[in-house]
Amino acid sequence: MPDTITITDDRTGKTVTVPIEGGVFPSSALRELDPTLYCYDPAFLSTASTRSSITYLDGANGVLRYGGYPIEQLAEKSSYLEVAYLLLNGELPTSAELAQWEHEVTHHTFIHENMRKRFVDGFHYDAHPMGMFVSAIAALGTFYNDAKEIEDPESRQIQIRRLIAKSPTIAAMCYKFSVGLPFNQPSNDLSYAANFLNMMWKIGDYEVDPVLERAMDVLFILHADHEQNCGTTAMRVIGSSHADPYSSAAGAASALYGPLHGGANEAVVRMLTSIGTIDNVHPFIESVKAGEERLMGFGHRVYKNFDPRATIIKQTAYDVFEVTGKNPLLDIALKLEEEALSDSYFVDRQLYPNVDFYSGLIYQAMQFPTSMFTVLFAIPRMSGWLAHWQELLNDPAQKISRPRQWYDGPDERDYVPIVDR
Ligand code: CMC
């Protein structure tokens, strides 16, 4: 069977045959047939916007790999900073490369005092930490005049390091401001995850629990990249105009903020809290089936099988609960999962738990307020966004993003003076 596709324009009888490679054919086939012919694809359901070698996702079989390495192996054996290196460089580091990378990130965690004193302190006292995070990432770029030098590979590396190193600092600062507590400076002698937990929680003789440090690191690994999702697409679209990486990452973080994307973990906890008891699970499922509610943390645009990250997170949840005590919402979540997975409404629509179904329970058990959940997603996703930004800039096939539209507004008509309308 030939690996080609033949498209015939029935209006003209013109035919074009192009190769299918990796399940994809080039849209240049359409341009060849008729340069004014476009494919209508709202939400890009059938459009590959780029070639990418960063993350492989097979939604039908629940497979996720970074640089070819299965997510299960990375979650078990790797660290977040090693994974960030892999995403950015395509290969796992040697021990010397890893030591150098960890040193560089660790020594860029501090942020300019004006960021806290003049910028973050200017927010309203009840500002949402994710709104603050988005704005602070954009503002951070204004402290670095070299941020705009995106054609310079060395400058790019510096911005990448800064953004990965400073994201946890900004996140912790936004949280501390929102609860009116003094900011803890970064500690260079701690790991990436432990430093973040320390900045969040250190009061008096607080010491980071190694189980929670590892759980945080695993959650960071699982959230580091997920190929062309909404936030990453935003990063690429903004980056394609050659905006600086801080502005692009702020746009990506804004996309992540939405409840259908990174905001779902917050929505899951709100949903479980409002269900309240196991007895209310069945009526809730019925209301979802009646279209009155949405089962948050279920369903995915790409996974039509188990989200492999959800399976790993479920195990991590049990590790965390050993230290923190069980989150009382866990029983409701387990019952919801059991009911949904045996109900034809969810089975027929291939709706399975996604990464957000259990992550919120872990965050809550670790004392994070729900308003911080999406920030916890954004911190590690920074490395994925930057890996895609770098890949975009190195890809000669890429140009400024500019989709076409299917115009269905009025035909030409004459302006009517306001008195005659
Ligand atoms: N609860 C109830 N019904 C659902 C759900 C859900 N969570 N998700 C999809 N459906 C139904 C939907 O109503 C539709 O039914 P019908 O065919 O009868 O109209 C069918 O399943 C297909 O859904 P869709 O909306 O066309 O699917 P989509 O690919 O556009 O949406 C999604 C994907 C993730 C936005 C959606 O499943 C959803 O809203 N889930 C809840 C929010 C959530 O958990 N988001 C986190 C995603 S994972 C983290 C990330 O990567 O950002």
PDB file of N, CA and C in Angstrom, residues 100-162:
ATOM      1  N   GLN A 100      26.918  20.868  36.201  1.00  0.00           N
ATOM      2  CA  GLN A 100      27.057  22.242  35.687  1.00  0.00           C
ATOM      3  C   GLN A 100      25.682  22.914  35.543  1.00  0.00           C
ATOM      4  N   TRP A 101      24.727  22.185  34.964  1.00  0.00           N
ATOM      5  CA  TRP A 101      23.364  22.706  34.747  1.00  0.00           C
ATOM      6  C   TRP A 101      22.695  23.013  36.089  1.00  0.00           C
ATOM      7  N   GLU A 102      22.822  22.092  37.044  1.00  0.00           N
ATOM      8  CA  GLU A 102      22.207  22.315  38.364  1.00  0.00           C
ATOM      9  C   GLU A 102      22.829  23.536  39.031  1.00  0.00           C
ATOM     10  N   HIS A 103      24.148  23.676  38.877  1.00  0.00           N
ATOM     11  CA  HIS A 103      24.844  24.822  39.476  1.00  0.00           C
ATOM     12  C   HIS A 103      24.332  26.128  38.855  1.00  0.00           C
ATOM     13  N   GLU A 104      24.227  26.116  37.514  1.00  0.00           N
ATOM     14  CA  GLU A 104      23.790  27.346  36.823  1.00  0.00           C
ATOM     15  C   GLU A 104      22.371  27.731  37.222  1.00  0.00           C
ATOM     16  N   VAL A 105      21.458  26.758  37.260  1.00  0.00           N
ATOM     17  CA  VAL A 105      20.073  27.070  37.626  1.00  0.00           C
ATOM     18  C   VAL A 105      20.032  27.554  39.074  1.00  0.00           C
ATOM     19  N   THR A 106      20.723  26.821  39.946  1.00  0.00           N
ATOM     20  CA  THR A 106      20.692  27.169  41.371  1.00  0.00           C
ATOM     21  C   THR A 106      21.207  28.584  41.613  1.00  0.00           C
ATOM     22  N   HIS A 107      22.186  29.002  40.803  1.00  0.00           N
ATOM     23  CA  HIS A 107      22.770  30.328  41.037  1.00  0.00           C
ATOM     24  C   HIS A 107      22.090  31.437  40.241  1.00  0.00           C
ATOM     25  N   HIS A 108      20.910  31.149  39.712  1.00  0.00           N
ATOM     26  CA  HIS A 108      20.124  32.219  39.074  1.00  0.00           C
ATOM     27  C   HIS A 108      18.741  32.329  39.703  1.00  0.00           C
ATOM     28  N   THR A 109      18.589  31.817  40.929  1.00  0.00           N
ATOM     29  CA  THR A 109      17.252  31.773  41.540  1.00  0.00           C
ATOM     30  C   THR A 109      16.829  33.109  42.167  1.00  0.00           C
ATOM     31  N   PHE A 110      17.789  33.970  42.434  1.00  0.00           N
ATOM     32  CA  PHE A 110      17.434  35.258  43.061  1.00  0.00           C
ATOM     33  C   PHE A 110      16.797  36.197  42.045  1.00  0.00           C
ATOM     34  N   ILE A 111      15.904  37.040  42.510  1.00  0.00           N
ATOM     35  CA  ILE A 111      15.343  38.036  41.604  1.00  0.00           C
ATOM     36  C   ILE A 111      15.592  39.441  42.151  1.00  0.00           C
ATOM     37  N   HIS A 112      15.540  40.387  41.242  1.00  0.00           N
ATOM     38  CA  HIS A 112      15.827  41.777  41.599  1.00  0.00           C
ATOM     39  C   HIS A 112      14.881  42.230  42.714  1.00  0.00           C
ATOM     40  N   GLU A 113      15.421  42.937  43.685  1.00  0.00           N
ATOM     41  CA  GLU A 113      14.616  43.398  44.824  1.00  0.00           C
ATOM     42  C   GLU A 113      13.411  44.242  44.396  1.00  0.00           C
ATOM     43  N   ASN A 114      13.571  44.982  43.284  1.00  0.00           N
ATOM     44  CA  ASN A 114      12.451  45.816  42.817  1.00  0.00           C
ATOM     45  C   ASN A 114      11.253  44.978  42.381  1.00  0.00           C
ATOM     46  N   MET A 115      11.537  43.743  41.967  1.00  0.00           N
ATOM     47  CA  MET A 115      10.425  42.862  41.555  1.00  0.00           C
ATOM     48  C   MET A 115       9.480  42.664  42.734  1.00  0.00           C
ATOM     49  N   ARG A 116      10.051  42.457  43.910  1.00  0.00           N
ATOM     50  CA  ARG A 116       9.205  42.225  45.087  1.00  0.00           C
ATOM     51  C   ARG A 116       8.686  43.556  45.649  1.00  0.00           C
ATOM     52  N   LYS A 117       9.627  44.456  45.892  1.00  0.00           N
ATOM     53  CA  LYS A 117       9.267  45.672  46.626  1.00  0.00           C
ATOM     54  C   LYS A 117       8.342  46.577  45.828  1.00  0.00           C
ATOM     55  N   ARG A 118       8.574  46.679  44.537  1.00  0.00           N
ATOM     56  CA  ARG A 118       7.788  47.649  43.768  1.00  0.00           C
ATOM     57  C   ARG A 118       6.738  46.975  42.911  1.00  0.00           C
ATOM     58  N   PHE A 119       7.048  45.787  42.423  1.00  0.00           N
ATOM     59  CA  PHE A 119       6.092  45.165  41.497  1.00  0.00           C
ATOM     60  C   PHE A 119       5.099  44.291  42.249  1.00  0.00           C
ATOM     61  N   VAL A 120       5.581  43.231  42.898  1.00  0.00           N
ATOM     62  CA  VAL A 120       4.666  42.300  43.569  1.00  0.00           C
ATOM     63  C   VAL A 120       3.909  43.008  44.695  1.00  0.00           C
ATOM     64  N   ASP A 121       4.594  43.868  45.432  1.00  0.00           N
ATOM     65  CA  ASP A 121       3.924  44.575  46.539  1.00  0.00           C
ATOM     66  C   ASP A 121       2.817  45.513  46.051  1.00  0.00           C
ATOM     67  N   GLY A 122       2.793  45.768  44.756  1.00  0.00           N
ATOM     68  CA  GLY A 122       1.769  46.664  44.215  1.00  0.00           C
ATOM     69  C   GLY A 122       0.434  45.979  43.949  1.00  0.00           C
ATOM     70  N   PHE A 123       0.390  44.658  44.029  1.00  0.00           N
ATOM     71  CA  PHE A 123      -0.875  43.963  43.761  1.00  0.00           C
ATOM     72  C   PHE A 123      -1.884  44.210  44.881  1.00  0.00           C
ATOM     73  N   HIS A 124      -3.148  44.055  44.546  1.00  0.00           N
ATOM     74  CA  HIS A 124      -4.200  44.125  45.556  1.00  0.00           C
ATOM     75  C   HIS A 124      -4.018  42.947  46.509  1.00  0.00           C
ATOM     76  N   TYR A 125      -4.405  43.111  47.775  1.00  0.00           N
ATOM     77  CA  TYR A 125      -4.074  42.091  48.783  1.00  0.00           C
ATOM     78  C   TYR A 125      -4.655  40.709  48.465  1.00  0.00           C
ATOM     79  N   ASP A 126      -5.804  40.668  47.724  1.00  0.00           N
ATOM     80  CA  ASP A 126      -6.407  39.354  47.449  1.00  0.00           C
ATOM     81  C   ASP A 126      -6.193  38.917  45.997  1.00  0.00           C
ATOM     82  N   ALA A 127      -5.135  39.423  45.345  1.00  0.00           N
ATOM     83  CA  ALA A 127      -4.858  39.038  43.947  1.00  0.00           C
ATOM     84  C   ALA A 127      -4.613  37.533  43.860  1.00  0.00           C
ATOM     85  N   HIS A 128      -5.115  36.905  42.777  1.00  0.00           N
ATOM     86  CA  HIS A 128      -4.904  35.472  42.587  1.00  0.00           C
ATOM     87  C   HIS A 128      -3.427  35.219  42.259  1.00  0.00           C
ATOM     88  N   PRO A 129      -2.782  34.250  42.938  1.00  0.00           N
ATOM     89  CA  PRO A 129      -1.345  34.023  42.686  1.00  0.00           C
ATOM     90  C   PRO A 129      -1.020  33.724  41.222  1.00  0.00           C
ATOM     91  N   MET A 130      -1.958  33.093  40.491  1.00  0.00           N
ATOM     92  CA  MET A 130      -1.644  32.792  39.086  1.00  0.00           C
ATOM     93  C   MET A 130      -1.658  34.070  38.238  1.00  0.00           C
ATOM     94  N   GLY A 131      -2.587  34.972  38.548  1.00  0.00           N
ATOM     95  CA  GLY A 131      -2.592  36.262  37.850  1.00  0.00           C
ATOM     96  C   GLY A 131      -1.311  37.020  38.144  1.00  0.00           C
ATOM     97  N   MET A 132      -0.852  36.931  39.399  1.00  0.00           N
ATOM     98  CA  MET A 132       0.398  37.600  39.772  1.00  0.00           C
ATOM     99  C   MET A 132       1.580  36.942  39.062  1.00  0.00           C
ATOM    100  N   PHE A 133       1.550  35.613  38.980  1.00  0.00           N
ATOM    101  CA  PHE A 133       2.652  34.875  38.342  1.00  0.00           C
ATOM    102  C   PHE A 133       2.779  35.275  36.872  1.00  0.00           C
ATOM    103  N   VAL A 134       1.628  35.287  36.179  1.00  0.00           N
ATOM    104  CA  VAL A 134       1.629  35.650  34.750  1.00  0.00           C
ATOM    105  C   VAL A 134       2.249  37.035  34.560  1.00  0.00           C
ATOM    106  N   SER A 135       1.794  37.984  35.374  1.00  0.00           N
ATOM    107  CA  SER A 135       2.284  39.363  35.221  1.00  0.00           C
ATOM    108  C   SER A 135       3.756  39.465  35.600  1.00  0.00           C
ATOM    109  N   ALA A 136       4.137  38.734  36.657  1.00  0.00           N
ATOM    110  CA  ALA A 136       5.524  38.826  37.135  1.00  0.00           C
ATOM    111  C   ALA A 136       6.493  38.238  36.107  1.00  0.00           C
ATOM    112  N   ILE A 137       6.072  37.173  35.403  1.00  0.00           N
ATOM    113  CA  ILE A 137       6.956  36.598  34.379  1.00  0.00           C
ATOM    114  C   ILE A 137       7.174  37.619  33.259  1.00  0.00           C
ATOM    115  N   ALA A 138       6.094  38.287  32.847  1.00  0.00           N
ATOM    116  CA  ALA A 138       6.238  39.303  31.799  1.00  0.00           C
ATOM    117  C   ALA A 138       7.125  40.445  32.302  1.00  0.00           C
ATOM    118  N   ALA A 139       6.896  40.868  33.560  1.00  0.00           N
ATOM    119  CA  ALA A 139       7.666  41.992  34.117  1.00  0.00           C
ATOM    120  C   ALA A 139       9.141  41.640  34.255  1.00  0.00           C
ATOM    121  N   LEU A 140       9.434  40.381  34.544  1.00  0.00           N
ATOM    122  CA  LEU A 140      10.825  39.961  34.732  1.00  0.00           C
ATOM    123  C   LEU A 140      11.670  40.309  33.500  1.00  0.00           C
ATOM    124  N   GLY A 141      11.066  40.177  32.323  1.00  0.00           N
ATOM    125  CA  GLY A 141      11.787  40.466  31.083  1.00  0.00           C
ATOM    126  C   GLY A 141      12.259  41.903  31.015  1.00  0.00           C
ATOM    127  N   THR A 142      11.551  42.807  31.699  1.00  0.00           N
ATOM    128  CA  THR A 142      11.941  44.221  31.634  1.00  0.00           C
ATOM    129  C   THR A 142      13.217  44.486  32.433  1.00  0.00           C
ATOM    130  N   PHE A 143      13.642  43.529  33.248  1.00  0.00           N
ATOM    131  CA  PHE A 143      14.884  43.690  34.013  1.00  0.00           C
ATOM    132  C   PHE A 143      16.106  43.282  33.194  1.00  0.00           C
ATOM    133  N   TYR A 144      15.857  42.650  32.039  1.00  0.00           N
ATOM    134  CA  TYR A 144      16.979  42.139  31.241  1.00  0.00           C
ATOM    135  C   TYR A 144      16.914  42.706  29.830  1.00  0.00           C
ATOM    136  N   ASN A 145      17.764  43.669  29.551  1.00  0.00           N
ATOM    137  CA  ASN A 145      17.734  44.284  28.226  1.00  0.00           C
ATOM    138  C   ASN A 145      18.160  43.312  27.138  1.00  0.00           C
ATOM    139  N   ASP A 146      18.913  42.256  27.534  1.00  0.00           N
ATOM    140  CA  ASP A 146      19.359  41.294  26.521  1.00  0.00           C
ATOM    141  C   ASP A 146      18.265  40.282  26.179  1.00  0.00           C
ATOM    142  N   ALA A 147      17.084  40.390  26.824  1.00  0.00           N
ATOM    143  CA  ALA A 147      16.009  39.423  26.583  1.00  0.00           C
ATOM    144  C   ALA A 147      15.555  39.430  25.130  1.00  0.00           C
ATOM    145  N   LYS A 148      15.722  40.578  24.483  1.00  0.00           N
ATOM    146  CA  LYS A 148      15.236  40.699  23.106  1.00  0.00           C
ATOM    147  C   LYS A 148      16.207  40.109  22.083  1.00  0.00           C
ATOM    148  N   GLU A 149      17.399  39.737  22.560  1.00  0.00           N
ATOM    149  CA  GLU A 149      18.411  39.225  21.618  1.00  0.00           C
ATOM    150  C   GLU A 149      18.149  37.753  21.314  1.00  0.00           C
ATOM    151  N   ILE A 150      16.998  37.484  20.727  1.00  0.00           N
ATOM    152  CA  ILE A 150      16.610  36.072  20.560  1.00  0.00           C
ATOM    153  C   ILE A 150      17.390  35.369  19.457  1.00  0.00           C
ATOM    154  N   GLU A 151      18.075  36.153  18.592  1.00  0.00           N
ATOM    155  CA  GLU A 151      18.863  35.509  17.530  1.00  0.00           C
ATOM    156  C   GLU A 151      20.209  35.022  18.063  1.00  0.00           C
ATOM    157  N   ASP A 152      20.578  35.487  19.245  1.00  0.00           N
ATOM    158  CA  ASP A 152      21.885  35.150  19.810  1.00  0.00           C
ATOM    159  C   ASP A 152      21.758  33.891  20.686  1.00  0.00           C
ATOM    160  N   PRO A 153      22.358  32.769  20.242  1.00  0.00           N
ATOM    161  CA  PRO A 153      22.184  31.502  20.980  1.00  0.00           C
ATOM    162  C   PRO A 153      22.633  31.612  22.440  1.00  0.00           C
ATOM    163  N   GLU A 154      23.685  32.388  22.684  1.00  0.00           N
ATOM    164  CA  GLU A 154      24.174  32.498  24.060  1.00  0.00           C
ATOM    165  C   GLU A 154      23.166  33.245  24.946  1.00  0.00           C
ATOM    166  N   SER A 155      22.605  34.317  24.397  1.00  0.00           N
ATOM    167  CA  SER A 155      21.599  35.073  25.139  1.00  0.00           C
ATOM    168  C   SER A 155      20.376  34.195  25.410  1.00  0.00           C
ATOM    169  N   ARG A 156      19.998  33.397  24.411  1.00  0.00           N
ATOM    170  CA  ARG A 156      18.854  32.494  24.607  1.00  0.00           C
ATOM    171  C   ARG A 156      19.080  31.573  25.802  1.00  0.00           C
ATOM    172  N   GLN A 157      20.303  31.014  25.876  1.00  0.00           N
ATOM    173  CA  GLN A 157      20.602  30.090  26.987  1.00  0.00           C
ATOM    174  C   GLN A 157      20.499  30.808  28.334  1.00  0.00           C
ATOM    175  N   ILE A 158      20.938  32.053  28.361  1.00  0.00           N
ATOM    176  CA  ILE A 158      20.879  32.815  29.623  1.00  0.00           C
ATOM    177  C   ILE A 158      19.421  33.033  30.028  1.00  0.00           C
ATOM    178  N   GLN A 159      18.578  33.409  29.055  1.00  0.00           N
ATOM    179  CA  GLN A 159      17.156  33.663  29.393  1.00  0.00           C
ATOM    180  C   GLN A 159      16.481  32.369  29.843  1.00  0.00           C
ATOM    181  N   ILE A 160      16.819  31.251  29.185  1.00  0.00           N
ATOM    182  CA  ILE A 160      16.224  29.957  29.536  1.00  0.00           C
ATOM    183  C   ILE A 160      16.572  29.624  30.994  1.00  0.00           C
ATOM    184  N   ARG A 161      17.846  29.786  31.320  1.00  0.00           N
ATOM    185  CA  ARG A 161      18.311  29.496  32.681  1.00  0.00           C
ATOM    186  C   ARG A 161      17.597  30.396  33.687  1.00  0.00           C
ATOM    187  N   ARG A 162      17.516  31.668  33.345  1.00  0.00           N
ATOM    188  CA  ARG A 162      16.876  32.606  34.281  1.00  0.00           C
ATOM    189  C   ARG A 162      15.420  32.221  34.517  1.00  0.00           C
TER     190      ARG A 162
END
